[in-house]
CSV table of C-alpha atoms in Angstrom, one decimal:
chain,number,residue,atom,x,y,z
A,1,MET,CA,26.3,-50.1,10.1
A,2,ARG,CA,25.5,-47.3,11.4
A,3,ASP,CA,22.2,-46.5,13.7
A,4,GLU,CA,21.8,-43.4,11.6
A,5,LEU,CA,21.1,-45.4,9.0
A,6,ARG,CA,19.9,-49.0,9.9
A,7,ALA,CA,16.8,-45.8,11.0
A,8,ASP,CA,16.3,-45.2,7.1
A,9,LEU,CA,16.2,-49.1,6.3
A,10,LEU,CA,14.2,-49.5,8.9
A,11,GLU,CA,11.6,-46.4,6.7
A,12,VAL,CA,12.3,-48.4,3.6
A,13,GLY,CA,11.4,-51.9,5.3
A,14,ARG,CA,8.1,-50.3,6.7
A,15,LEU,CA,6.8,-48.6,3.6
A,16,LEU,CA,7.9,-51.8,1.5
A,17,VAL,CA,5.8,-53.8,4.8
A,18,SER,CA,3.3,-51.8,3.3
A,19,MET,CA,3.8,-52.4,-1.0
A,20,ALA,CA,3.9,-56.0,-0.3
A,21,GLU,CA,0.2,-55.8,2.1
A,22,ALA,CA,-1.4,-53.8,-0.7
A,23,VAL,CA,-0.5,-56.0,-3.8
A,24,ARG,CA,-1.4,-59.3,-1.4
A,25,THR,CA,-4.8,-57.6,-1.0
A,26,ALA,CA,-4.8,-57.0,-4.4
A,27,MET,CA,-5.0,-60.8,-5.7
A,28,ILE,CA,-6.7,-61.6,-2.8
A,29,HIS,CA,-9.7,-59.4,-3.7
A,30,ALA,CA,-8.9,-59.3,-8.2
A,31,THR,CA,-9.1,-63.1,-7.0
A,32,GLY,CA,-12.1,-62.9,-5.6
A,33,ALA,CA,-13.7,-60.9,-8.4
A,34,LEU,CA,-12.5,-63.2,-11.3
A,35,LEU,CA,-14.4,-66.1,-9.5
A,36,THR,CA,-17.5,-64.1,-8.4
A,37,ALA,CA,-17.1,-61.9,-11.4
A,38,ASP,CA,-17.6,-59.5,-9.1
A,39,ARG,CA,-17.6,-55.8,-10.8
A,40,ALA,CA,-17.4,-53.7,-8.0
A,41,ALA,CA,-14.4,-55.3,-7.2
A,42,CYS,CA,-13.3,-55.3,-9.8
A,43,GLU,CA,-13.4,-52.1,-9.7
A,44,MET,CA,-11.4,-51.2,-7.1
A,45,VAL,CA,-8.8,-53.6,-7.1
A,46,ILE,CA,-8.2,-51.4,-10.2
A,47,ALA,CA,-8.8,-47.7,-8.5
A,48,ARG,CA,-6.4,-49.3,-5.7
A,49,ASP,CA,-3.4,-49.7,-8.2
A,50,ALA,CA,-3.2,-46.4,-7.9
A,51,GLU,CA,-2.2,-46.5,-3.6
A,52,VAL,CA,0.6,-48.3,-4.9
A,53,ASN,CA,2.5,-46.8,-7.6
A,54,GLU,CA,2.7,-44.1,-5.0
A,55,LEU,CA,3.9,-45.4,-2.6
A,56,ARG,CA,6.4,-47.0,-4.8
A,57,ARG,CA,7.4,-43.8,-5.1
A,58,GLN,CA,7.6,-42.8,-1.3
A,59,VAL,CA,10.1,-46.5,-1.3
A,60,ASP,CA,12.3,-44.1,-3.7
A,61,GLU,CA,12.0,-41.3,-2.9
A,62,GLN,CA,13.2,-42.1,1.1
A,63,VAL,CA,15.7,-44.8,-0.8
A,64,TYR,CA,17.1,-41.2,-1.6
A,65,ALA,CA,17.5,-38.8,0.6
A,66,THR,CA,18.7,-42.3,2.7
A,67,LEU,CA,21.7,-42.5,-0.2
A,68,ALA,CA,21.7,-38.2,0.5
A,69,ARG,CA,22.1,-38.1,4.1
A,70,GLN,CA,24.3,-41.4,5.0
A,71,ALA,CA,26.3,-41.7,1.7
A,72,PRO,CA,27.1,-44.8,2.4
A,73,VAL,CA,29.5,-46.9,0.8
A,74,ALA,CA,30.1,-50.7,-0.8
A,75,THR,CA,27.4,-53.4,0.9
A,76,ASP,CA,26.0,-50.6,2.4
A,77,LEU,CA,25.0,-48.4,-0.6
A,78,ARG,CA,24.0,-51.6,-2.3
A,79,LEU,CA,21.7,-52.6,0.1
A,80,VAL,CA,20.0,-49.4,0.5
A,81,ILE,CA,19.2,-48.9,-2.9
A,82,THR,CA,18.6,-53.1,-3.5
A,83,GLY,CA,14.7,-50.9,-1.8
A,84,ILE,CA,14.6,-49.9,-5.5
A,85,GLN,CA,14.5,-52.9,-6.7
A,86,ILE,CA,11.9,-54.4,-4.6
A,87,ALA,CA,9.8,-51.6,-4.4
A,88,ALA,CA,10.0,-52.3,-8.9
A,89,ASP,CA,9.0,-56.0,-8.4
A,90,LEU,CA,5.5,-55.0,-5.6
A,91,GLU,CA,4.9,-52.2,-7.9
A,92,ARG,CA,3.9,-54.7,-10.8
A,93,MET,CA,2.8,-57.5,-8.5
A,94,GLY,CA,0.3,-54.7,-8.0
A,95,ASP,CA,-0.3,-54.7,-11.5
A,96,LEU,CA,-0.9,-58.6,-12.4
A,97,ALA,CA,-3.8,-57.9,-9.5
A,98,GLU,CA,-4.8,-55.1,-11.6
A,99,HIS,CA,-5.1,-57.3,-14.8
A,100,VAL,CA,-6.1,-60.6,-13.6
A,101,ALA,CA,-9.3,-57.9,-12.0
A,102,LYS,CA,-9.9,-56.4,-16.0
A,103,THR,CA,-9.7,-59.4,-16.8
A,104,ALA,CA,-12.5,-60.2,-15.1
A,105,LEU,CA,-14.4,-56.6,-15.8
A,106,ARG,CA,-14.0,-57.2,-19.7
A,107,ARG,CA,-16.2,-60.6,-19.5
A,108,HIS,CA,-18.1,-59.4,-17.1
A,109,PRO,CA,-21.3,-59.9,-16.5
A,110,ALA,CA,-20.7,-63.6,-18.0
A,111,PRO,CA,-17.9,-64.9,-15.4
A,112,ALA,CA,-14.2,-65.4,-16.8
A,113,VAL,CA,-13.3,-68.2,-15.8
A,114,PRO,CA,-15.6,-71.4,-17.3
A,115,PRO,CA,-16.4,-73.6,-14.0
A,116,GLU,CA,-13.6,-76.4,-16.0
A,117,LEU,CA,-11.3,-73.7,-14.3
A,118,ARG,CA,-11.6,-72.4,-11.1
A,119,ASP,CA,-10.5,-75.0,-8.8
A,120,VAL,CA,-6.7,-74.4,-10.3
A,121,ILE,CA,-7.3,-70.6,-10.7
A,122,ALA,CA,-8.3,-70.7,-7.5
A,123,SER,CA,-5.1,-72.2,-6.0
A,124,MET,CA,-3.3,-70.0,-8.2
A,125,GLY,CA,-5.0,-67.9,-5.8
A,126,ALA,CA,-3.9,-69.0,-2.4
A,127,VAL,CA,-0.4,-69.7,-3.8
A,128,ALA,CA,0.0,-66.3,-4.9
A,129,ASP,CA,-1.8,-64.9,-1.4
A,130,ARG,CA,0.8,-67.1,0.3
A,131,MET,CA,4.0,-65.9,-1.4
A,132,ALA,CA,3.6,-61.8,-0.6
A,133,GLY,CA,2.4,-63.1,2.3
A,134,LYS,CA,5.9,-64.4,2.9
A,135,VAL,CA,7.8,-61.6,1.5
A,136,GLY,CA,5.7,-58.8,4.0
A,137,LEU,CA,7.0,-61.7,6.8
A,138,VAL,CA,10.3,-61.1,6.0
A,139,LEU,CA,10.3,-57.9,6.2
A,140,THR,CA,9.2,-57.6,9.2
A,141,THR,CA,10.3,-60.4,11.4
A,142,GLN,CA,13.9,-60.9,9.1
A,143,ASN,CA,13.4,-64.3,8.7
A,144,ALA,CA,15.2,-65.1,6.0
A,145,PRO,CA,14.9,-69.1,5.7
A,146,LEU,CA,10.7,-67.6,4.9
A,147,GLY,CA,12.6,-66.6,1.8
A,148,ALA,CA,13.8,-69.6,0.5
A,149,GLU,CA,10.3,-70.7,0.8
A,150,LEU,CA,9.5,-69.2,-2.4
A,151,GLU,CA,11.3,-71.2,-4.8
A,152,THR,CA,9.3,-73.8,-3.6
A,153,ASP,CA,6.4,-71.7,-3.7
A,154,ASP,CA,6.9,-70.7,-7.1
A,155,ASP,CA,7.3,-74.0,-8.2
A,156,ALA,CA,4.1,-75.2,-7.1
A,157,MET,CA,3.0,-71.6,-8.8
A,158,ASP,CA,4.5,-73.0,-11.9
A,159,GLU,CA,2.6,-76.3,-11.7
A,160,LEU,CA,-0.4,-75.1,-11.2
A,161,GLU,CA,-0.4,-73.5,-15.0
A,162,ARG,CA,0.6,-76.4,-16.5
A,163,GLN,CA,-2.7,-78.3,-14.9
A,164,LEU,CA,-4.8,-74.9,-16.6
A,165,PHE,CA,-2.9,-75.7,-19.3
A,166,SER,CA,-3.5,-78.9,-19.3
A,167,ILE,CA,-7.3,-78.4,-19.1
A,168,LEU,CA,-7.0,-75.6,-21.8
A,169,LEU,CA,-6.1,-77.5,-24.3
A,170,HIS,CA,-7.2,-80.7,-24.0
A,171,ARG,CA,-8.8,-81.9,-27.2
A,172,ASP,CA,-12.9,-81.8,-25.4
A,173,TRP,CA,-12.7,-77.9,-23.8
A,174,PRO,CA,-15.8,-76.4,-24.5
A,175,HIS,CA,-15.5,-72.7,-24.1
A,176,GLY,CA,-14.3,-71.9,-27.9
A,177,ALA,CA,-10.7,-70.0,-28.5
A,178,GLU,CA,-12.3,-66.0,-26.4
A,179,ALA,CA,-12.3,-68.1,-23.4
A,180,ALA,CA,-9.1,-70.2,-24.1
A,181,ILE,CA,-6.7,-67.1,-24.4
A,182,ASP,CA,-7.9,-65.5,-21.2
A,183,GLY,CA,-7.6,-68.5,-19.8
A,184,ALA,CA,-3.6,-68.5,-21.2
A,185,LEU,CA,-3.8,-65.1,-19.6
A,186,LEU,CA,-4.6,-65.0,-16.4
A,187,GLY,CA,-2.8,-68.2,-15.5
A,188,ARG,CA,0.5,-65.7,-17.5
A,189,PHE,CA,-0.2,-63.1,-14.7
A,190,TYR,CA,-0.6,-65.8,-11.9
A,191,GLU,CA,2.5,-66.8,-13.2
A,192,ARG,CA,4.5,-63.9,-13.8
A,193,TYR,CA,3.2,-62.4,-9.8
A,194,ALA,CA,5.0,-64.6,-8.5
A,195,ASP,CA,8.4,-65.4,-10.0
A,196,HIS,CA,8.6,-61.1,-8.9
A,197,ALA,CA,7.6,-62.4,-5.3
A,198,VAL,CA,10.3,-64.4,-5.9
A,199,ASN,CA,12.7,-61.6,-7.2
A,200,ALA,CA,11.2,-59.0,-4.3
A,201,GLY,CA,12.1,-61.9,-1.7
A,202,ARG,CA,16.0,-62.9,-2.9
A,203,GLN,CA,16.3,-59.2,-2.3
A,204,VAL,CA,14.6,-58.5,1.0
A,205,VAL,CA,16.2,-61.4,2.4
A,206,TYR,CA,19.1,-59.6,1.4
A,207,LEU,CA,18.0,-56.2,2.5
A,208,VAL,CA,16.9,-57.8,6.4
A,209,THR,CA,20.6,-59.6,6.2
A,210,GLY,CA,23.0,-58.2,4.1
A,211,GLU,CA,23.2,-62.4,3.0
A,212,THR,CA,22.1,-63.5,-0.5
A,213,SER,CA,22.9,-67.3,-1.2
A,214,GLU,CA,22.4,-65.8,-5.3
A,215,PRO,CA,23.1,-61.8,-6.6
A,216,PRO,CA,19.8,-59.8,-5.7
A,217,GLY,CA,17.8,-59.5,-9.0
A,218,ALA,CA,19.2,-62.7,-10.5
A,219,GLY,CA,16.8,-65.8,-12.0
B,1,MET,CA,29.3,-33.0,-13.6
B,2,ARG,CA,33.5,-33.5,-13.5
B,3,ASP,CA,34.4,-34.9,-15.8
B,4,GLU,CA,35.8,-38.2,-14.1
B,5,LEU,CA,31.9,-39.1,-13.5
B,6,ARG,CA,31.0,-38.2,-16.4
B,7,ALA,CA,33.5,-41.1,-17.9
B,8,ASP,CA,32.2,-43.4,-15.8
B,9,LEU,CA,28.4,-42.7,-17.0
B,10,LEU,CA,29.8,-43.0,-20.6
B,11,GLU,CA,31.5,-47.0,-20.0
B,12,VAL,CA,27.8,-47.4,-18.8
B,13,GLY,CA,25.8,-46.0,-21.5
B,14,ARG,CA,28.9,-48.5,-23.8
B,15,LEU,CA,27.2,-52.0,-21.3
B,16,LEU,CA,23.9,-50.2,-22.2
B,17,VAL,CA,24.8,-49.9,-26.0
B,18,SER,CA,26.0,-53.3,-25.7
B,19,MET,CA,22.8,-54.4,-24.6
B,20,ALA,CA,20.6,-52.9,-26.8
B,21,GLU,CA,22.2,-54.2,-29.5
B,22,ALA,CA,22.3,-57.0,-27.5
B,23,VAL,CA,18.0,-57.4,-27.2
B,24,ARG,CA,17.5,-55.6,-30.9
B,25,THR,CA,19.1,-58.6,-32.0
B,26,ALA,CA,17.5,-61.5,-30.3
B,27,MET,CA,13.9,-60.3,-31.1
B,28,ILE,CA,14.0,-59.8,-34.7
B,29,HIS,CA,15.7,-63.8,-34.8
B,30,ALA,CA,13.0,-64.3,-32.4
B,31,THR,CA,10.0,-63.1,-34.7
B,32,GLY,CA,12.9,-65.0,-38.1
B,33,ALA,CA,12.5,-68.1,-36.1
B,34,LEU,CA,9.1,-67.9,-35.1
B,35,LEU,CA,7.8,-67.2,-38.9
B,36,THR,CA,9.5,-69.6,-40.9
B,37,ALA,CA,9.6,-72.7,-37.8
B,38,ASP,CA,13.4,-72.2,-38.0
B,39,ARG,CA,14.6,-74.9,-34.9
B,40,ALA,CA,18.0,-73.8,-35.0
B,41,ALA,CA,17.7,-69.7,-34.7
B,42,CYS,CA,15.2,-70.4,-32.2
B,43,GLU,CA,17.3,-72.3,-29.3
B,44,MET,CA,20.9,-69.7,-30.7
B,45,VAL,CA,18.8,-66.9,-29.3
B,46,ILE,CA,17.5,-68.6,-26.6
B,47,ALA,CA,21.3,-69.4,-26.3
B,48,ARG,CA,22.7,-66.1,-26.3
B,49,ASP,CA,20.1,-64.9,-24.0
B,50,ALA,CA,23.0,-65.5,-21.1
B,51,GLU,CA,24.6,-62.7,-22.7
B,52,VAL,CA,22.6,-60.2,-22.2
B,53,ASN,CA,22.3,-61.4,-18.2
B,54,GLU,CA,26.0,-61.0,-17.9
B,55,LEU,CA,25.4,-57.7,-19.5
B,56,ARG,CA,23.3,-56.7,-16.9
B,57,ARG,CA,25.9,-58.5,-14.3
B,58,GLN,CA,28.1,-55.8,-15.9
B,59,VAL,CA,26.4,-52.1,-16.0
B,60,ASP,CA,25.2,-53.0,-11.9
B,61,GLU,CA,29.4,-53.5,-11.8
B,62,GLN,CA,30.2,-50.3,-13.9
B,63,VAL,CA,27.5,-49.4,-11.3
B,64,TYR,CA,28.6,-49.5,-8.6
B,65,ALA,CA,32.5,-49.4,-9.2
B,66,THR,CA,31.2,-45.2,-9.8
B,67,LEU,CA,28.6,-44.8,-7.0
B,68,ALA,CA,32.2,-45.6,-5.1
B,69,ARG,CA,34.8,-43.9,-7.4
B,70,GLN,CA,33.1,-41.0,-7.2
B,71,ALA,CA,30.7,-40.9,-4.6
B,72,PRO,CA,28.2,-38.3,-6.7
B,73,VAL,CA,25.0,-36.9,-5.0
B,74,ALA,CA,22.3,-35.2,-5.2
B,75,THR,CA,20.7,-35.2,-9.3
B,76,ASP,CA,24.1,-36.7,-9.9
B,77,LEU,CA,23.8,-39.6,-7.8
B,78,ARG,CA,20.2,-41.1,-9.0
B,79,LEU,CA,21.7,-40.4,-12.8
B,80,VAL,CA,24.3,-43.1,-12.2
B,81,ILE,CA,21.7,-44.8,-10.7
B,82,THR,CA,18.8,-44.7,-13.9
B,83,GLY,CA,21.5,-47.6,-15.5
B,84,ILE,CA,20.8,-50.2,-13.0
B,85,GLN,CA,17.3,-49.7,-13.9
B,86,ILE,CA,17.4,-49.1,-17.8
B,87,ALA,CA,19.7,-52.4,-16.9
B,88,ALA,CA,16.8,-54.8,-16.2
B,89,ASP,CA,14.0,-52.9,-18.8
B,90,LEU,CA,16.9,-54.5,-21.3
B,91,GLU,CA,17.3,-58.1,-19.6
B,92,ARG,CA,13.4,-58.1,-19.3
B,93,MET,CA,13.4,-57.7,-22.7
B,94,GLY,CA,16.1,-60.3,-24.0
B,95,ASP,CA,13.3,-62.7,-21.4
B,96,LEU,CA,10.5,-61.3,-23.8
B,97,ALA,CA,13.1,-62.2,-26.8
B,98,GLU,CA,13.7,-65.8,-25.2
B,99,HIS,CA,10.1,-66.5,-24.3
B,100,VAL,CA,9.1,-65.9,-28.5
B,101,ALA,CA,11.4,-68.7,-29.8
B,102,LYS,CA,10.5,-71.0,-27.0
B,103,THR,CA,6.8,-70.6,-28.0
B,104,ALA,CA,8.1,-71.5,-31.7
B,105,LEU,CA,10.5,-74.0,-30.3
B,106,ARG,CA,7.8,-75.7,-28.7
B,107,ARG,CA,5.3,-76.1,-31.9
B,108,HIS,CA,8.4,-77.0,-33.7
B,109,PRO,CA,8.2,-78.1,-35.9
B,110,ALA,CA,4.5,-77.0,-36.7
B,111,PRO,CA,4.7,-73.3,-37.2
B,112,ALA,CA,3.3,-71.6,-34.4
B,113,VAL,CA,2.1,-68.5,-36.5
B,114,PRO,CA,-1.0,-69.9,-38.3
B,115,PRO,CA,-0.8,-68.0,-42.2
B,116,GLU,CA,-4.0,-65.9,-40.4
B,117,LEU,CA,-1.0,-63.5,-38.1
B,118,ARG,CA,1.3,-63.7,-40.1
B,119,ASP,CA,1.1,-60.3,-41.9
B,120,VAL,CA,0.3,-58.7,-37.6
B,121,ILE,CA,3.5,-60.5,-36.1
B,122,ALA,CA,5.2,-59.6,-38.8
B,123,SER,CA,4.3,-55.9,-38.7
B,124,MET,CA,4.9,-56.5,-34.2
B,125,GLY,CA,7.7,-57.5,-34.6
B,126,ALA,CA,9.4,-54.4,-37.1
B,127,VAL,CA,8.0,-51.9,-33.9
B,128,ALA,CA,9.5,-54.4,-31.8
B,129,ASP,CA,13.3,-53.3,-33.9
B,130,ARG,CA,12.8,-49.7,-34.4
B,131,MET,CA,11.4,-49.7,-31.4
B,132,ALA,CA,14.9,-51.4,-29.5
B,133,GLY,CA,17.1,-49.9,-32.3
B,134,LYS,CA,15.8,-45.7,-31.0
B,135,VAL,CA,17.0,-46.9,-28.0
B,136,GLY,CA,20.6,-48.0,-28.9
B,137,LEU,CA,20.5,-44.6,-30.5
B,138,VAL,CA,19.2,-42.2,-28.0
B,139,LEU,CA,21.9,-43.8,-26.1
B,140,THR,CA,24.9,-43.6,-29.2
B,141,THR,CA,23.4,-40.0,-30.2
B,142,GLN,CA,22.6,-38.2,-26.9
B,143,ASN,CA,18.6,-37.7,-29.5
B,144,ALA,CA,16.1,-36.8,-26.7
B,145,PRO,CA,13.7,-36.2,-29.3
B,146,LEU,CA,14.4,-39.8,-30.4
B,147,GLY,CA,13.4,-41.3,-27.2
B,148,ALA,CA,10.4,-39.8,-26.5
B,149,GLU,CA,9.3,-41.1,-30.8
B,150,LEU,CA,8.7,-44.9,-28.4
B,151,GLU,CA,5.6,-43.7,-27.0
B,152,THR,CA,4.0,-43.6,-30.1
B,153,ASP,CA,5.3,-46.2,-31.0
B,154,ASP,CA,4.2,-48.0,-28.0
B,155,ASP,CA,0.5,-47.1,-29.3
B,156,ALA,CA,1.4,-49.2,-32.7
B,157,MET,CA,2.4,-52.0,-30.9
B,158,ASP,CA,-1.1,-52.0,-28.9
B,159,GLU,CA,-2.7,-51.2,-32.1
B,160,LEU,CA,-1.1,-53.9,-33.3
B,161,GLU,CA,-2.5,-55.9,-30.1
B,162,ARG,CA,-5.6,-55.9,-30.6
B,163,GLN,CA,-5.4,-56.3,-34.4
B,164,LEU,CA,-4.2,-60.2,-33.8
B,165,PHE,CA,-6.8,-60.7,-30.4
B,166,SER,CA,-9.8,-59.7,-33.6
B,167,ILE,CA,-7.8,-61.6,-35.5
B,168,LEU,CA,-7.9,-64.4,-33.0
B,169,LEU,CA,-11.1,-63.8,-31.5
B,170,HIS,CA,-12.9,-63.8,-35.0
B,171,ARG,CA,-16.2,-66.2,-35.2
B,172,ASP,CA,-14.7,-68.1,-38.1
B,173,TRP,CA,-11.5,-68.7,-36.9
B,174,PRO,CA,-10.6,-72.6,-37.6
B,175,HIS,CA,-6.7,-73.0,-35.5
B,176,GLY,CA,-7.9,-74.0,-32.7
B,177,ALA,CA,-7.6,-73.7,-28.7
B,178,GLU,CA,-4.3,-73.4,-28.6
B,179,ALA,CA,-3.7,-71.8,-32.0
B,180,ALA,CA,-5.1,-69.2,-30.5
B,181,ILE,CA,-3.5,-68.9,-26.9
B,182,ASP,CA,-0.1,-69.4,-28.6
B,183,GLY,CA,-1.5,-66.1,-30.7
B,184,ALA,CA,-2.4,-64.7,-27.0
B,185,LEU,CA,1.0,-64.8,-25.8
B,186,LEU,CA,2.7,-64.3,-28.4
B,187,GLY,CA,0.7,-61.0,-28.9
B,188,ARG,CA,1.6,-60.1,-25.0
B,189,PHE,CA,5.0,-60.8,-25.6
B,190,TYR,CA,6.0,-57.9,-27.8
B,191,GLU,CA,3.3,-55.7,-26.3
B,192,ARG,CA,5.9,-56.6,-23.0
B,193,TYR,CA,8.8,-55.8,-24.8
B,194,ALA,CA,7.1,-52.9,-25.3
B,195,ASP,CA,6.2,-51.2,-22.3
B,196,HIS,CA,10.0,-52.2,-21.5
B,197,ALA,CA,11.2,-50.1,-24.1
B,198,VAL,CA,9.5,-47.5,-23.3
B,199,ASN,CA,10.0,-47.5,-20.1
B,200,ALA,CA,14.2,-48.0,-21.5
B,201,GLY,CA,14.2,-44.9,-23.1
B,202,ARG,CA,13.0,-42.6,-20.6
B,203,GLN,CA,14.6,-43.8,-18.2
B,204,VAL,CA,17.4,-43.5,-21.2
B,205,VAL,CA,16.4,-39.7,-22.2
B,206,TYR,CA,17.0,-39.3,-18.5
B,207,LEU,CA,20.9,-40.7,-17.8
B,208,VAL,CA,22.3,-38.7,-21.5
B,209,THR,CA,20.7,-35.5,-20.8
B,210,GLY,CA,20.0,-34.9,-16.9
B,211,GLU,CA,16.0,-33.7,-18.0
B,212,THR,CA,12.7,-35.5,-17.9
B,213,SER,CA,9.4,-34.4,-17.7
B,214,GLU,CA,8.0,-37.4,-16.5
B,215,PRO,CA,9.4,-39.7,-13.2
B,216,PRO,CA,12.1,-42.4,-14.7
B,217,GLY,CA,10.3,-45.3,-14.0
B,218,ALA,CA,7.0,-43.8,-14.0
B,219,GLY,CA,3.9,-45.4,-16.3
């Protein structure tokens, strides 16, 4: 790969690191706000999603500028375009953090998460945090094996979602339909966040190594 | 635009039409299977999602082949890459139809949709059908105003989702937490299907007209 192209790709990578950090921070704060029914924190997460969207716009522009300047072909071309796809996954992760914050806000000042669900939601938040962190780390360290770990993390998230549903569906669930619906939707937001992290991670590995065991975008 | 590039873009468009038809059919069948608790129909929807994924792969390949053959620049380059983004939205619509079918299958032979929700779910299925149909029509007829209608259809879908939730959250909801959770998740699958149709439609308008009032991918 030519040095100019490599330099442009590094710039795309830097923007993607900022996005990964932003959507990680968003989910940390959204989970905290959810568990403490913290209105100001919810509103901050919602307001700051615009920054993630703006970063995505910058990634897209940087990708198109790179294509225009470097006119890469074959594998290099695919590599550059991958930046657009990673940014799309990261933006969606930001949206999902925003959904968590909005769920908390809708119930405020009541807590959206009853005591029975606190542990499992906190665990889902922790797994989400770890996954977004790894996406960023693969970008900054070119550490591809870290990207592969995301699949295992995603299995852990799926298992937590099953736990969540088994609590919601227990015959003695005392909180009625509304809290059950909130719990199920929250579970889905975390699970989708993890899916997008896996997808982003797979493509990030491709971006930093040029190698893929599976086609980017699969799964 | 050069004739060769136009011909290649038409081929991308043809594949996208096939995808739009496939994900439309998937949601029609998924909704029917859901409302009639039809096990075989559920299984068919789930099995056929692989065809949608294969079509997406073909779109991606055709886009990369076009880029390699035609080396488009500037606006033409953006136009070609749009094909990848439309295919991603359509593939996700197929996944959501599959989720509807899986929800029906999980409750089979019991119906996943209690009588109180049948009308609103049927209406959501009808709006989803109309929207996927319009995405395909914009591709085949270059009818951009039809693409703009998708925003209005999406408002109708959001209103139906609100109706659905008001039924689920009514104090007299007699079906317990499990049916409420299913109803809420189903509502979300239709609502997300509509969101992806709006996104796909916006980019399809750009693909067929080269014009956009909003940046593709926004919203």
